[in-house]
Coordinates of C-alpha atoms in Angstrom, one line a residue:
M1280 CA 140.3 139.3 77.7
I1281 CA 138.7 139.6 74.2
I1282 CA 137.4 136.4 72.6
K1283 CA 136.2 136.4 69.0
L1284 CA 134.8 133.7 66.8
K1285 CA 136.9 133.4 63.6
N1286 CA 135.4 130.2 62.1
I1287 CA 132.8 127.6 62.7
T1288 CA 132.6 124.4 60.7
L1289 CA 129.8 121.9 61.2
K1290 CA 129.8 118.4 59.8
N1291 CA 126.7 116.2 59.9
F1292 CA 125.5 118.4 62.7
K1293 CA 121.7 118.1 63.2
S1294 CA 120.1 119.2 59.8
I1295 CA 123.4 120.6 58.4
E1296 CA 125.5 118.2 56.3
H1297 CA 128.5 120.5 56.0
I1298 CA 129.1 124.2 56.4
S1299 CA 132.1 126.5 57.2
L1300 CA 131.6 130.1 58.1
D1301 CA 134.4 132.7 58.5
F1302 CA 133.8 135.7 60.8
N1303 CA 135.8 138.9 60.7
G1304 CA 133.9 140.6 63.5
S1305 CA 130.2 141.4 64.1
S1306 CA 128.1 139.7 61.5
I1307 CA 124.6 138.7 60.6
L1308 CA 123.7 135.2 59.4
Y1309 CA 120.7 135.3 57.0
G1310 CA 118.4 132.4 56.0
D1311 CA 114.8 131.1 55.7
N1312 CA 113.1 129.6 58.8
G1313 CA 114.2 126.0 59.6
I1314 CA 117.4 125.8 57.6
G1315 CA 119.9 125.9 60.5
K1316 CA 120.6 129.4 61.8
T1317 CA 120.0 128.4 65.4
T1318 CA 122.0 125.2 64.7
I1319 CA 125.1 127.4 64.2
F1320 CA 124.7 128.7 67.7
D1321 CA 124.0 125.2 69.0
G1322 CA 127.3 124.0 67.3
F1323 CA 129.2 126.9 69.0
M1324 CA 127.9 125.9 72.4
Y1325 CA 128.4 122.2 71.8
A1326 CA 132.1 122.6 70.9
L1327 CA 132.6 124.5 74.1
F1328 CA 130.3 123.0 76.7
N1329 CA 128.6 120.0 75.2
C1330 CA 125.2 121.7 75.3
D1331 CA 122.9 123.6 72.9
S1332 CA 122.0 127.3 72.7
K1333 CA 119.2 126.7 75.2
N1334 CA 121.7 125.2 77.7
R1335 CA 120.4 121.7 77.4
S1336 CA 123.0 119.0 77.8
E1337 CA 120.8 116.3 76.2
F1338 CA 119.9 117.2 72.6
A1339 CA 120.1 115.3 69.3
I1340 CA 122.9 116.3 67.0
K1341 CA 122.9 113.3 64.7
T1342 CA 121.7 113.7 61.1
L1343 CA 118.3 112.0 60.4
N1344 CA 116.9 110.6 57.1
L1345 CA 113.5 111.4 55.8
K1346 CA 112.0 108.7 58.1
G1347 CA 113.4 110.4 61.1
E1348 CA 116.0 107.7 61.6
E1349 CA 119.7 108.2 62.5
I1350 CA 122.0 107.7 59.5
P1351 CA 124.8 105.3 60.5
D1352 CA 128.5 105.5 59.9
L1353 CA 128.6 109.3 60.1
D1354 CA 130.9 111.5 62.2
H1355 CA 129.0 114.4 63.7
E1356 CA 131.3 117.3 64.5
A1357 CA 131.4 120.9 65.5
D1358 CA 134.7 122.8 65.0
I1359 CA 135.4 126.4 66.1
T1360 CA 138.3 128.7 65.8
L1361 CA 138.7 131.4 68.5
D1362 CA 140.9 134.5 68.6
I1363 CA 141.8 135.0 72.3
D1364 CA 143.7 138.3 72.7
G1365 CA 145.3 137.8 69.3
K1366 CA 146.1 134.1 69.9
I1367 CA 144.3 131.4 67.8
L1368 CA 142.8 128.4 69.4
N1369 CA 141.0 125.6 67.5
L1370 CA 138.5 123.4 69.3
T1371 CA 136.8 120.3 67.9
A1372 CA 134.1 118.1 69.5
G1373 CA 132.3 115.3 67.8
I1374 CA 130.5 111.9 68.0
S1375 CA 131.1 108.8 65.9
D1376 CA 129.3 105.4 65.9
K1377 CA 131.0 102.6 67.8
W1378 CA 130.7 99.1 66.2
Q1379 CA 131.7 95.6 67.2
N1380 CA 132.5 93.0 64.6
N1381 CA 130.7 89.7 65.1
G1382 CA 132.2 87.7 62.2
K1383 CA 132.2 88.0 58.5
N1384 CA 129.9 90.7 57.2
S1385 CA 128.3 91.1 60.6
R1386 CA 128.7 93.8 63.2
K1387 CA 126.8 95.2 66.3
Y1388 CA 126.1 98.8 67.2
K1389 CA 127.7 99.6 70.6
G1390 CA 126.6 103.2 71.0
N1391 CA 128.4 106.6 70.6
E1392 CA 132.0 107.5 71.0
H1393 CA 133.0 111.1 71.7
Y1394 CA 136.2 112.6 70.5
Y1395 CA 137.9 115.9 71.1
K1396 CA 140.8 117.9 69.4
I1397 CA 142.8 121.0 70.4
N1398 CA 144.5 122.7 67.4
G1399 CA 143.9 119.5 65.4
V1400 CA 145.5 117.1 68.0
N1401 CA 143.3 114.4 69.6
V1402 CA 143.0 114.8 73.4
S1403 CA 141.0 113.3 76.2
Q1404 CA 137.7 114.8 77.3
S1405 CA 139.2 115.8 80.7
K1406 CA 142.1 117.6 79.0
Y1407 CA 139.7 119.3 76.6
R1408 CA 137.5 120.5 79.4
S1409 CA 140.5 121.6 81.4
R1410 CA 141.8 123.7 78.5
I1411 CA 138.4 125.5 78.1
S1412 CA 138.1 126.1 81.9
E1413 CA 141.6 127.8 81.8
I1414 CA 140.1 130.4 79.5
I1415 CA 136.8 131.0 81.2
R1416 CA 134.2 129.5 83.6
E1417 CA 131.3 127.9 81.9
D1418 CA 128.6 129.8 83.8
I1419 CA 130.2 133.1 83.1
F1420 CA 130.8 132.4 79.4
K1421 CA 127.1 131.4 78.9
M1422 CA 126.0 134.6 80.8
L1423 CA 128.2 136.7 78.5
T1424 CA 127.2 134.9 75.2
N1425 CA 123.4 134.5 75.5
T1426 CA 121.2 137.7 75.8
D1427 CA 118.5 135.6 77.6
Y1428 CA 120.7 133.8 80.1
F1429 CA 121.0 136.4 82.9
C1430 CA 117.3 137.3 83.0
S1431 CA 116.3 133.6 83.1
M1432 CA 118.6 132.9 86.1
N1433 CA 117.3 132.3 89.6
W1434 CA 116.6 135.8 90.8
Q1435 CA 118.6 135.2 94.1
E1436 CA 121.7 134.3 92.0
A1437 CA 121.2 137.2 89.6
R1438 CA 120.8 139.6 92.5
K1439 CA 124.0 138.3 94.2
L1440 CA 126.0 139.0 91.0
L1441 CA 124.5 142.5 90.8
M1442 CA 125.4 143.3 94.4
E1443 CA 129.0 142.7 93.6
L1444 CA 128.8 145.9 91.5
C1445 CA 127.9 147.9 94.6
N1446 CA 130.2 148.9 97.5
N1447 CA 129.2 147.7 100.9
T1448 CA 128.2 151.2 102.2
P1449 CA 127.5 151.1 105.9
F1450 CA 124.2 152.5 107.3
T1451 CA 126.1 155.1 109.3
A1452 CA 127.3 156.6 106.0
L1453 CA 123.7 157.3 105.1
S1454 CA 122.5 158.3 108.6
D1455 CA 124.3 159.3 111.8
T1456 CA 121.7 157.9 114.2
A1457 CA 122.3 155.4 116.9
L1458 CA 120.0 153.0 115.1
A1459 CA 122.2 153.1 112.0
A1460 CA 125.2 152.2 114.2
E1461 CA 123.2 149.2 115.7
A1462 CA 122.3 148.1 112.2
D1463 CA 126.0 148.1 111.2
K1464 CA 127.0 146.3 114.4
Y1465 CA 124.4 143.5 114.4
G1466 CA 123.2 143.5 110.8
Y1467 CA 119.9 144.7 109.5
D1468 CA 118.0 141.4 109.5
P1469 CA 118.9 140.4 113.1
L1470 CA 118.2 143.9 114.4
H1471 CA 114.9 144.0 112.6
K1472 CA 113.9 140.6 113.9
S1473 CA 114.9 141.7 117.4
I1474 CA 112.6 144.7 117.3
T1475 CA 109.6 142.9 115.7
D1476 CA 110.0 140.0 118.3
K1477 CA 110.0 142.6 121.1
I1478 CA 106.9 144.4 119.7
T1479 CA 105.1 141.0 119.4
A1480 CA 106.0 140.1 123.0
I1481 CA 104.9 143.5 124.3
R1482 CA 101.6 143.3 122.5
N1483 CA 100.9 139.8 123.7
T1484 CA 101.6 140.9 127.3
L1485 CA 99.4 144.0 126.9
D1486 CA 96.5 141.8 125.7
T1487 CA 96.7 139.6 128.9
L1488 CA 97.1 142.4 131.5
P1489 CA 93.5 143.7 131.4
I1490 CA 92.2 140.1 131.6
K1491 CA 94.4 139.5 134.6
R1492 CA 93.2 142.7 136.2
E1493 CA 89.6 141.8 135.8
E1494 CA 90.2 138.4 137.3
L1495 CA 91.9 140.1 140.3
K1496 CA 89.0 142.5 140.7
K1497 CA 86.6 139.5 140.9
S1498 CA 88.7 138.0 143.7
I1499 CA 88.1 141.1 146.0
E1500 CA 85.8 140.4 149.0
Y1501 CA 83.5 143.4 149.7
D1502 CA 82.6 143.7 153.4
D1503 CA 82.7 146.3 156.3
F1504 CA 86.2 146.2 157.7
S1505 CA 86.0 149.5 159.7
A1506 CA 85.7 148.1 163.3
L1507 CA 87.5 144.8 162.6
D1508 CA 90.3 145.2 165.1
A1509 CA 88.1 146.4 167.9
D1510 CA 85.6 143.6 167.4
L1511 CA 88.4 141.0 167.4
K1512 CA 89.9 142.4 170.6
E1513 CA 86.5 142.4 172.4
A1514 CA 85.8 138.8 171.4
K1515 CA 89.2 137.5 172.6
E1516 CA 88.8 139.3 176.0
K1517 CA 85.3 137.8 176.4
L1518 CA 86.6 134.3 175.5
E1519 CA 89.4 134.6 178.1
S1520 CA 87.0 135.6 180.8
L1521 CA 84.7 132.6 180.1
K1522 CA 87.7 130.3 180.1
E1523 CA 88.8 131.5 183.6
T1524 CA 85.2 131.1 184.9
I1525 CA 84.8 127.6 183.6
L1526 CA 88.2 126.4 184.9
G1527 CA 87.7 128.1 188.3
R1528 CA 84.7 126.0 189.3
K1529 CA 85.5 122.4 190.5
E1530 CA 82.0 121.1 190.1
Y1531 CA 81.9 122.3 186.5
N1532 CA 85.2 120.5 185.8
T1533 CA 83.8 117.2 187.2
K1534 CA 80.7 117.5 184.9
E1535 CA 83.0 118.4 182.0
L1536 CA 85.0 115.2 182.5
R1537 CA 81.8 113.2 182.7
Y1538 CA 80.5 114.9 179.5
E1539 CA 83.7 114.0 177.6
F1540 CA 83.6 110.4 178.9
I1541 CA 80.0 109.9 177.7
G1542 CA 80.8 111.4 174.3
K1543 CA 83.9 109.1 174.0
R1544 CA 82.0 106.0 175.0
M1545 CA 79.1 106.7 172.6
Y1546 CA 81.7 107.1 169.8
E1547 CA 83.3 103.8 170.7
I1548 CA 80.0 102.0 170.5
R1549 CA 79.2 103.4 167.1
E1550 CA 82.7 102.7 165.8
S1551 CA 82.5 99.1 167.0
F1552 CA 79.3 98.7 165.0
N1553 CA 80.9 100.3 161.9
I1554 CA 84.0 98.1 162.1
K1555 CA 81.7 95.1 162.2
Y1556 CA 79.9 96.0 159.0
Q1557 CA 82.5 98.3 157.2
A1558 CA 83.9 95.5 154.9
Q1559 CA 80.5 95.0 153.4
H1560 CA 80.0 98.8 153.1
K1561 CA 83.4 99.4 151.6
D1562 CA 83.0 96.6 149.0
K1563 CA 79.7 98.0 147.8
L1564 CA 81.1 101.6 147.5
N1565 CA 84.2 100.3 145.6
K1566 CA 82.0 98.4 143.1
I1567 CA 79.7 101.3 142.6
H1568 CA 82.7 103.7 142.1
K1569 CA 84.5 101.4 139.6
S1570 CA 81.3 100.9 137.6
E1571 CA 80.7 104.6 137.4
I1572 CA 84.2 105.3 136.2
K1573 CA 84.0 102.6 133.6
I1574 CA 80.6 103.9 132.4
A1575 CA 82.0 107.4 132.1
S1576 CA 85.0 106.1 130.1
L1577 CA 82.7 104.1 127.7
E1578 CA 80.4 107.1 127.2
S1579 CA 83.4 109.2 126.3
D1580 CA 84.7 106.5 123.9
K1581 CA 81.3 106.2 122.3
T1582 CA 81.2 110.0 121.7
V1583 CA 84.7 110.0 120.1
Y1584 CA 83.8 107.1 117.9
A1585 CA 80.6 108.8 116.8
E1586 CA 82.4 112.0 115.9
R1587 CA 85.1 110.0 113.9
L1588 CA 82.3 108.1 112.1
S1589 CA 80.5 111.2 111.2
A1590 CA 83.6 112.9 109.8
S1591 CA 84.6 109.8 107.8
K1592 CA 81.1 109.5 106.3
E1593 CA 81.2 113.2 105.3
H1594 CA 84.6 112.7 103.7
L1595 CA 83.8 109.5 101.7
P1596 CA 81.5 111.2 99.1
E1597 CA 84.2 113.8 98.4
V1598 CA 86.8 111.0 97.8
K1599 CA 84.4 109.2 95.5
N1600 CA 83.7 112.4 93.6
N1601 CA 87.5 113.0 93.2
I1602 CA 88.0 109.5 91.9
E1603 CA 85.2 110.1 89.3
N1604 CA 86.7 113.5 88.2
T1605 CA 90.2 112.1 88.0
A1606 CA 89.1 109.2 85.8
K1607 CA 87.3 111.6 83.5
L1608 CA 90.4 113.8 83.4
I1609 CA 92.5 110.8 82.3
I1610 CA 90.1 110.0 79.5
E1611 CA 90.2 113.7 78.4
L1612 CA 94.0 113.8 78.5
E1613 CA 94.2 110.6 76.4
K1614 CA 91.9 112.1 73.8
S1615 CA 93.6 115.5 73.8
V1616 CA 95.5 116.6 70.6
L1617 CA 97.8 119.6 70.0
D1618 CA 95.9 122.7 68.9
E1619 CA 97.1 123.7 65.4
S1620 CA 97.3 127.3 66.5
K1621 CA 100.2 126.3 68.8
L1622 CA 102.2 125.4 65.7
I1623 CA 102.1 129.0 64.3
C1624 CA 105.0 131.3 64.8
P1625 CA 104.0 134.3 67.0
L1626 CA 106.3 136.6 65.1
C1627 CA 105.6 135.9 61.4
G1628 CA 102.2 134.1 61.7
R1629 CA 103.3 131.1 59.5
H1630 CA 103.1 127.4 60.4
L1631 CA 106.2 126.0 62.0
T1632 CA 108.2 123.6 59.9
G1633 CA 111.2 121.3 60.2
E1634 CA 112.8 120.8 63.6
K1635 CA 110.9 123.5 65.3
R1636 CA 107.6 121.8 64.4
V1637 CA 108.9 118.4 65.5
E1638 CA 110.2 119.9 68.7
K1639 CA 106.8 121.6 69.5
I1640 CA 104.9 118.3 68.9
A1641 CA 107.4 116.3 71.0
E1642 CA 107.1 118.9 73.8
F1643 CA 103.2 118.5 73.7
N1644 CA 103.5 114.7 73.8
R1645 CA 105.9 114.8 76.7
N1646 CA 103.6 117.2 78.7
K1647 CA 100.6 115.0 77.8
E1648 CA 102.3 111.8 78.9
S1649 CA 103.5 113.5 82.1
S1650 CA 100.0 114.8 82.9
I1651 CA 98.4 111.3 82.3
K1652 CA 101.0 109.7 84.6
K1653 CA 100.4 112.2 87.3
A1654 CA 96.6 111.8 87.0
Q1655 CA 96.9 107.9 87.1
S1656 CA 99.1 108.1 90.1
S1657 CA 96.6 110.4 91.8
L1658 CA 93.8 108.0 90.9
L1659 CA 95.6 105.1 92.5
K1660 CA 96.1 107.1 95.7
L1661 CA 92.5 108.2 95.8
K1662 CA 91.3 104.5 95.4
D1663 CA 93.6 103.5 98.2
E1664 CA 92.3 106.3 100.3
K1665 CA 88.7 105.2 99.5
K1666 CA 89.4 101.6 100.5
E1667 CA 91.2 102.7 103.8
L1668 CA 88.3 105.1 104.6
E1669 CA 85.7 102.3 104.1
N1670 CA 87.7 99.9 106.2
Y1671 CA 88.0 102.6 108.8
I1672 CA 84.2 103.2 108.9
E1673 CA 83.6 99.5 109.2
G1674 CA 86.1 99.3 112.1
I1675 CA 84.5 102.3 113.8
N1676 CA 81.0 100.8 113.6
S1677 CA 82.4 97.6 115.2
H1678 CA 83.9 99.7 118.0
I1679 CA 80.6 101.5 118.6
L1680 CA 78.6 98.2 118.8
R1681 CA 81.1 96.7 121.2
T1682 CA 81.1 99.9 123.4
E1683 CA 77.3 99.9 123.5
R1684 CA 77.2 96.2 124.7
E1685 CA 79.7 97.0 127.4
L1686 CA 77.7 100.1 128.5
K1687 CA 74.6 98.0 128.8
E1688 CA 76.4 95.4 130.9
Y1689 CA 78.0 97.9 133.3
N1690 CA 74.8 99.9 133.8
K1691 CA 73.1 96.6 134.7
R1692 CA 75.9 95.9 137.3
L1693 CA 75.6 99.4 138.7
E1694 CA 71.9 99.0 139.4
E1695 CA 72.5 95.7 141.1
Y1696 CA 75.3 97.2 143.3
K1697 CA 73.0 100.1 144.3
A1698 CA 70.2 97.7 145.2
I1699 CA 72.4 96.1 147.9
K1700 CA 71.1 97.2 151.4
I1701 CA 73.7 98.0 154.1
K1702 CA 72.7 97.5 157.8
E1703 CA 72.1 100.7 159.6
F1704 CA 73.3 101.5 163.2
E1705 CA 71.1 100.1 166.0
P1706 CA 71.8 101.6 169.5
D1707 CA 72.0 99.1 172.4
L1708 CA 70.8 99.7 176.0
E1709 CA 74.1 101.2 177.2
Y1710 CA 74.1 103.6 174.3
L1711 CA 70.5 104.7 175.0
L1712 CA 71.3 105.3 178.8
L1713 CA 74.4 107.3 177.9
E1714 CA 72.4 109.3 175.4
G1715 CA 69.8 110.2 178.1
E1716 CA 72.5 111.3 180.6
L1717 CA 74.2 113.4 177.9
E1718 CA 70.9 115.2 177.2
K1719 CA 70.6 116.1 180.9
L1720 CA 74.2 117.5 181.1
K1721 CA 73.4 119.7 178.1
H1722 CA 70.9 121.7 180.0
S1723 CA 73.1 122.2 183.1
E1724 CA 74.7 125.6 184.0
K1725 CA 78.1 124.2 182.8
E1726 CA 76.7 123.5 179.4
K1727 CA 75.3 127.0 179.2
L1728 CA 78.7 128.4 179.8
R1729 CA 80.2 125.9 177.4
E1730 CA 77.7 127.0 174.7
E1731 CA 78.6 130.6 175.3
Y1732 CA 82.3 129.8 175.1
D1733 CA 81.7 128.0 171.8
K1734 CA 79.7 130.9 170.5
W1735 CA 82.6 133.3 171.1
C1736 CA 85.1 130.9 169.6
E1737 CA 82.9 130.9 166.5
R1738 CA 82.8 134.7 166.6
I1739 CA 86.6 134.9 166.8
N1740 CA 86.8 132.4 163.9
I1741 CA 84.5 134.6 161.7
L1742 CA 86.4 137.7 162.6
N1743 CA 89.8 136.0 161.7
I1744 CA 88.3 135.0 158.4
K1745 CA 87.2 138.6 157.8
K1746 CA 90.7 139.8 158.7
F1747 CA 92.2 137.4 156.3
K1748 CA 89.9 138.7 153.5
F1749 CA 90.9 142.2 154.4
E1750 CA 94.6 141.4 154.1
Q1751 CA 94.0 139.5 150.9
N1752 CA 92.1 142.5 149.5
Q1753 CA 95.1 144.6 150.2
R1754 CA 97.4 142.2 148.4
I1755 CA 95.1 142.1 145.4
L1756 CA 94.9 145.9 145.3
K1757 CA 98.7 146.1 145.2
R1758 CA 98.8 143.6 142.4
I1759 CA 96.2 145.6 140.5
N1760 CA 98.2 148.8 140.9
K1761 CA 101.3 146.9 139.8
N1762 CA 99.4 145.6 136.8
I1763 CA 98.3 149.2 135.8
S1764 CA 101.9 150.5 136.3
E1765 CA 103.3 147.7 134.1
E1766 CA 100.7 148.4 131.4
K1767 CA 101.7 152.1 131.3
K1768 CA 105.4 151.1 131.1
L1769 CA 104.8 148.6 128.3
K1770 CA 102.7 151.0 126.3
K1771 CA 105.6 153.5 126.4
E1772 CA 108.0 150.7 125.4
L1773 CA 105.7 149.7 122.6
K1774 CA 105.5 153.2 121.3
D1775 CA 109.3 153.5 121.4
E1776 CA 109.8 150.1 119.6
E1777 CA 107.2 150.9 117.0
K1778 CA 109.1 154.2 116.3
R1779 CA 112.4 152.2 116.1
L1780 CA 110.7 149.8 113.6
K1781 CA 109.5 152.8 111.4
D1782 CA 113.0 154.3 111.7
I1783 CA 114.7 151.0 110.6
H1784 CA 112.3 150.6 107.7
R1785 CA 113.1 154.2 106.7
L1786 CA 116.8 153.5 107.1
M1787 CA 116.6 150.4 104.9
S1788 CA 114.5 152.3 102.3
L1789 CA 117.3 154.9 102.2
K1790 CA 119.9 152.2 101.7
A1791 CA 117.8 150.4 99.1
E1792 CA 117.5 153.6 97.1
Y1793 CA 121.2 154.1 97.4
I1794 CA 122.1 150.5 96.3
E1795 CA 119.6 150.6 93.4
K1796 CA 121.0 153.9 92.3
E1797 CA 124.6 152.8 92.5
I1798 CA 124.0 149.5 90.7
N1799 CA 121.8 151.0 88.0
S1800 CA 124.4 153.6 87.2
H1801 CA 126.4 150.8 85.6
F1802 CA 123.7 150.1 83.0
S1803 CA 122.6 152.1 79.9
I1804 CA 118.9 151.2 79.5
V1805 CA 118.2 148.5 82.1
K1806 CA 117.1 149.5 85.6
F1807 CA 116.9 146.9 88.3
K1808 CA 114.3 146.8 91.1
L1809 CA 116.2 145.1 93.9
F1810 CA 113.8 145.8 96.8
K1811 CA 110.0 145.6 97.4
K1812 CA 108.3 147.6 100.1
L1813 CA 105.7 145.4 101.9
I1814 CA 102.4 146.6 103.4
N1815 CA 103.9 146.3 106.9
G1816 CA 106.7 148.8 105.9
N1817 CA 109.4 146.1 105.7
I1818 CA 111.8 145.7 102.8
E1819 CA 111.9 142.4 100.8
D1820 CA 114.7 141.5 98.4
C1821 CA 113.9 141.0 94.7
C1822 CA 115.6 141.3 91.4
I1823 CA 113.4 142.6 88.5
P1824 CA 115.1 143.9 85.4
M1825 CA 113.0 146.7 83.8
V1826 CA 113.2 149.1 80.8
K1827 CA 111.4 152.4 81.3
G1828 CA 109.5 150.9 84.2
V1829 CA 108.3 147.8 82.2
P1830 CA 109.4 144.5 83.7
Y1831 CA 111.6 142.2 81.5
K1832 CA 108.9 139.5 81.2
D1833 CA 106.5 142.1 79.6
L1834 CA 109.0 143.5 77.1
N1835 CA 108.8 142.7 73.4
S1836 CA 111.5 140.4 72.0
A1837 CA 113.5 143.3 70.5
M1838 CA 113.7 145.2 73.8
K1839 CA 114.5 141.9 75.7
T1840 CA 117.5 141.5 73.4
N1841 CA 118.7 145.1 74.0
C1842 CA 118.1 144.6 77.7
G1843 CA 120.3 141.4 77.5
I1844 CA 123.1 143.2 75.6
D1845 CA 123.1 146.1 78.1
I1846 CA 123.6 143.5 80.9
I1847 CA 126.3 141.7 79.0
N1848 CA 128.1 145.0 78.4
T1849 CA 128.2 145.7 82.1
L1850 CA 129.2 142.2 83.2
S1851 CA 131.8 142.0 80.4
S1852 CA 133.4 145.1 81.9
R1853 CA 133.1 143.7 85.4
Y1854 CA 134.9 140.4 84.5
N1855 CA 137.1 142.1 81.9
L1856 CA 136.0 139.5 79.4
Y1857 CA 134.4 140.2 76.0
A1858 CA 132.9 137.1 74.2
P1859 CA 130.9 136.6 71.1
V1860 CA 127.2 137.3 71.6
F1861 CA 124.6 135.4 69.6
I1862 CA 121.2 137.2 68.9
D1863 CA 118.3 135.1 67.5
N1864 CA 115.5 136.8 65.5
R1865 CA 117.8 139.6 64.6
E1866 CA 115.4 140.7 61.8
S1867 CA 112.9 141.9 64.5
I1868 CA 115.3 144.4 66.0
T1869 CA 115.6 147.8 64.2
N1870 CA 117.8 149.6 66.7
L1871 CA 120.4 147.4 68.5
I1872 CA 122.4 149.1 71.2
E1873 CA 126.1 149.3 70.8
S1874 CA 128.4 146.7 72.4
P1875 CA 132.2 146.2 72.5
C1876 CA 131.5 142.4 72.1
Q1877 CA 131.4 140.6 68.8
I1878 CA 127.7 140.4 67.8
I1879 CA 126.5 137.5 65.7
G1880 CA 122.9 138.0 64.6
L1881 CA 120.6 135.2 63.3
S1882 CA 118.1 136.8 60.9
A1883 CA 115.2 135.1 59.1
E1884 CA 114.8 136.0 55.5
K1885 CA 112.0 134.5 53.5
G1886 CA 113.0 132.5 50.4
L1887 CA 116.7 132.3 51.2
K1888 CA 117.3 128.5 51.2
N1889 CA 121.1 128.7 51.9
L1890 CA 122.7 130.4 54.9
V1891 CA 124.4 133.7 54.0
L1892 CA 126.9 135.5 56.3
K1893 CA 127.3 139.2 56.0
E1894 CA 129.7 141.4 58.0
V1895 CA 128.3 144.3 60.0
I1896 CA 130.3 147.5 59.6

């Protein structure tokens, strides 16, 4: 589809009272600064999409008097005639004042009333928009009409459009490795994440294995285990022999029973005494225990409160300083005025005039007002924060004083509980007689055998503990060996996965080069950087238009325009749609690249007070 602008007529549109321009193809519109060249582009976009050339939907189109006031009772209108594949379409969009009569010679302004026409016939807004959308989508038309539009888009959206120019070449077409087949099967990002996650997990495990190994080594009990089994066998045989000797002598058994009876009776006497006084004993211990727990808890609370108080007191001066600085900032912002150097055109070096000057001053005032509001909002928040902090400090101090009072009280109680004396055991006559008889039995032959028997029991117990240590050492050594084997295995796995990571980075670099080469083959002077290589070797998506290695943002205005035309040429071919392209500051471009689209240049020419349209051959 080829769309050409045949005529544009503006009526009371911004600073233009009336103008009608006929276009026979590519043309250049000449005129002095501030007399309405950009307004022509604004009118073209307004008639199509109710926005200006900067894609703003809210902009003033009404004619103003010398005082900057809107002139009432005027229709403000933009009318364009398009040639669409040889068929003529006339579109008109306008605004008129809406009034309400309030009696004789009295009326009230009720706002604006929009009106629309297709080929001179009045239509509703929805029908008007529907007719335009049948021709082309708004976003695509803006992209193919404005040289700055594509490069000012969100880079993710711009990149997505460019990727449509490239075939979805599989990794296996670039490499016949198994890794390439995996990347095609699961996708590059999931596969890359799987590998990096596995590497991280292996490294984390490898970091812990030596620590675990050292802990296991500390658990090993070092001792002489060489004759352990023989010693244990000898002790058990000796114990069995003593047992048979003791049990084989009747007189020894009688003494053994008496020995056990005395011990039992002495225990009963002591237990009877303890039962009699245990309530008093238990009550004291409980009170001491509860007091100690409460004191520990209060000490902990006091420490926490002290830390919080210290942190709050340290933060308070910072908040006060921020309040002071923000208050100073508000005063400075309120006193700030626009630097006169900002009202000088960077291209011609002359002072801005007309609507450009007004727009620059309005922009400064908006930014100033916005900055003041933000600073005032920040000041209120800081004052609230200061008040909350001071209240918090006051509350913490109260908590500390309350805690100290409670600590003093509980420490006093603890001392009182500890001072309570508990009655100690006093043996009676029976207990003393039994104790004497028991002492005699201890020195009998039976007791000697018994002592020897107990000695060998203890010996066996020691040897069993030693055997348990030996068996435990064996288990620990097995775990250490398993730990070492696991470490070797993981190191090999880590090496393999790191190689896979390098290979997949290399594979993605190969595909990135292929994609960039294929996409850039569609452009004449523009080359897009679509991938960035990070320090870790990974590839990150981007979309940076460049000309001869210079990023778009660093190009001069002429080269930016040529860059935009080159992009428009490619996208026009992609969508099979060629629309009029407006180029501002045409006078600054000496060599404009060729384009199949209708080019309408806006060129400043000093001293030319009326707009002049010249066709470009």
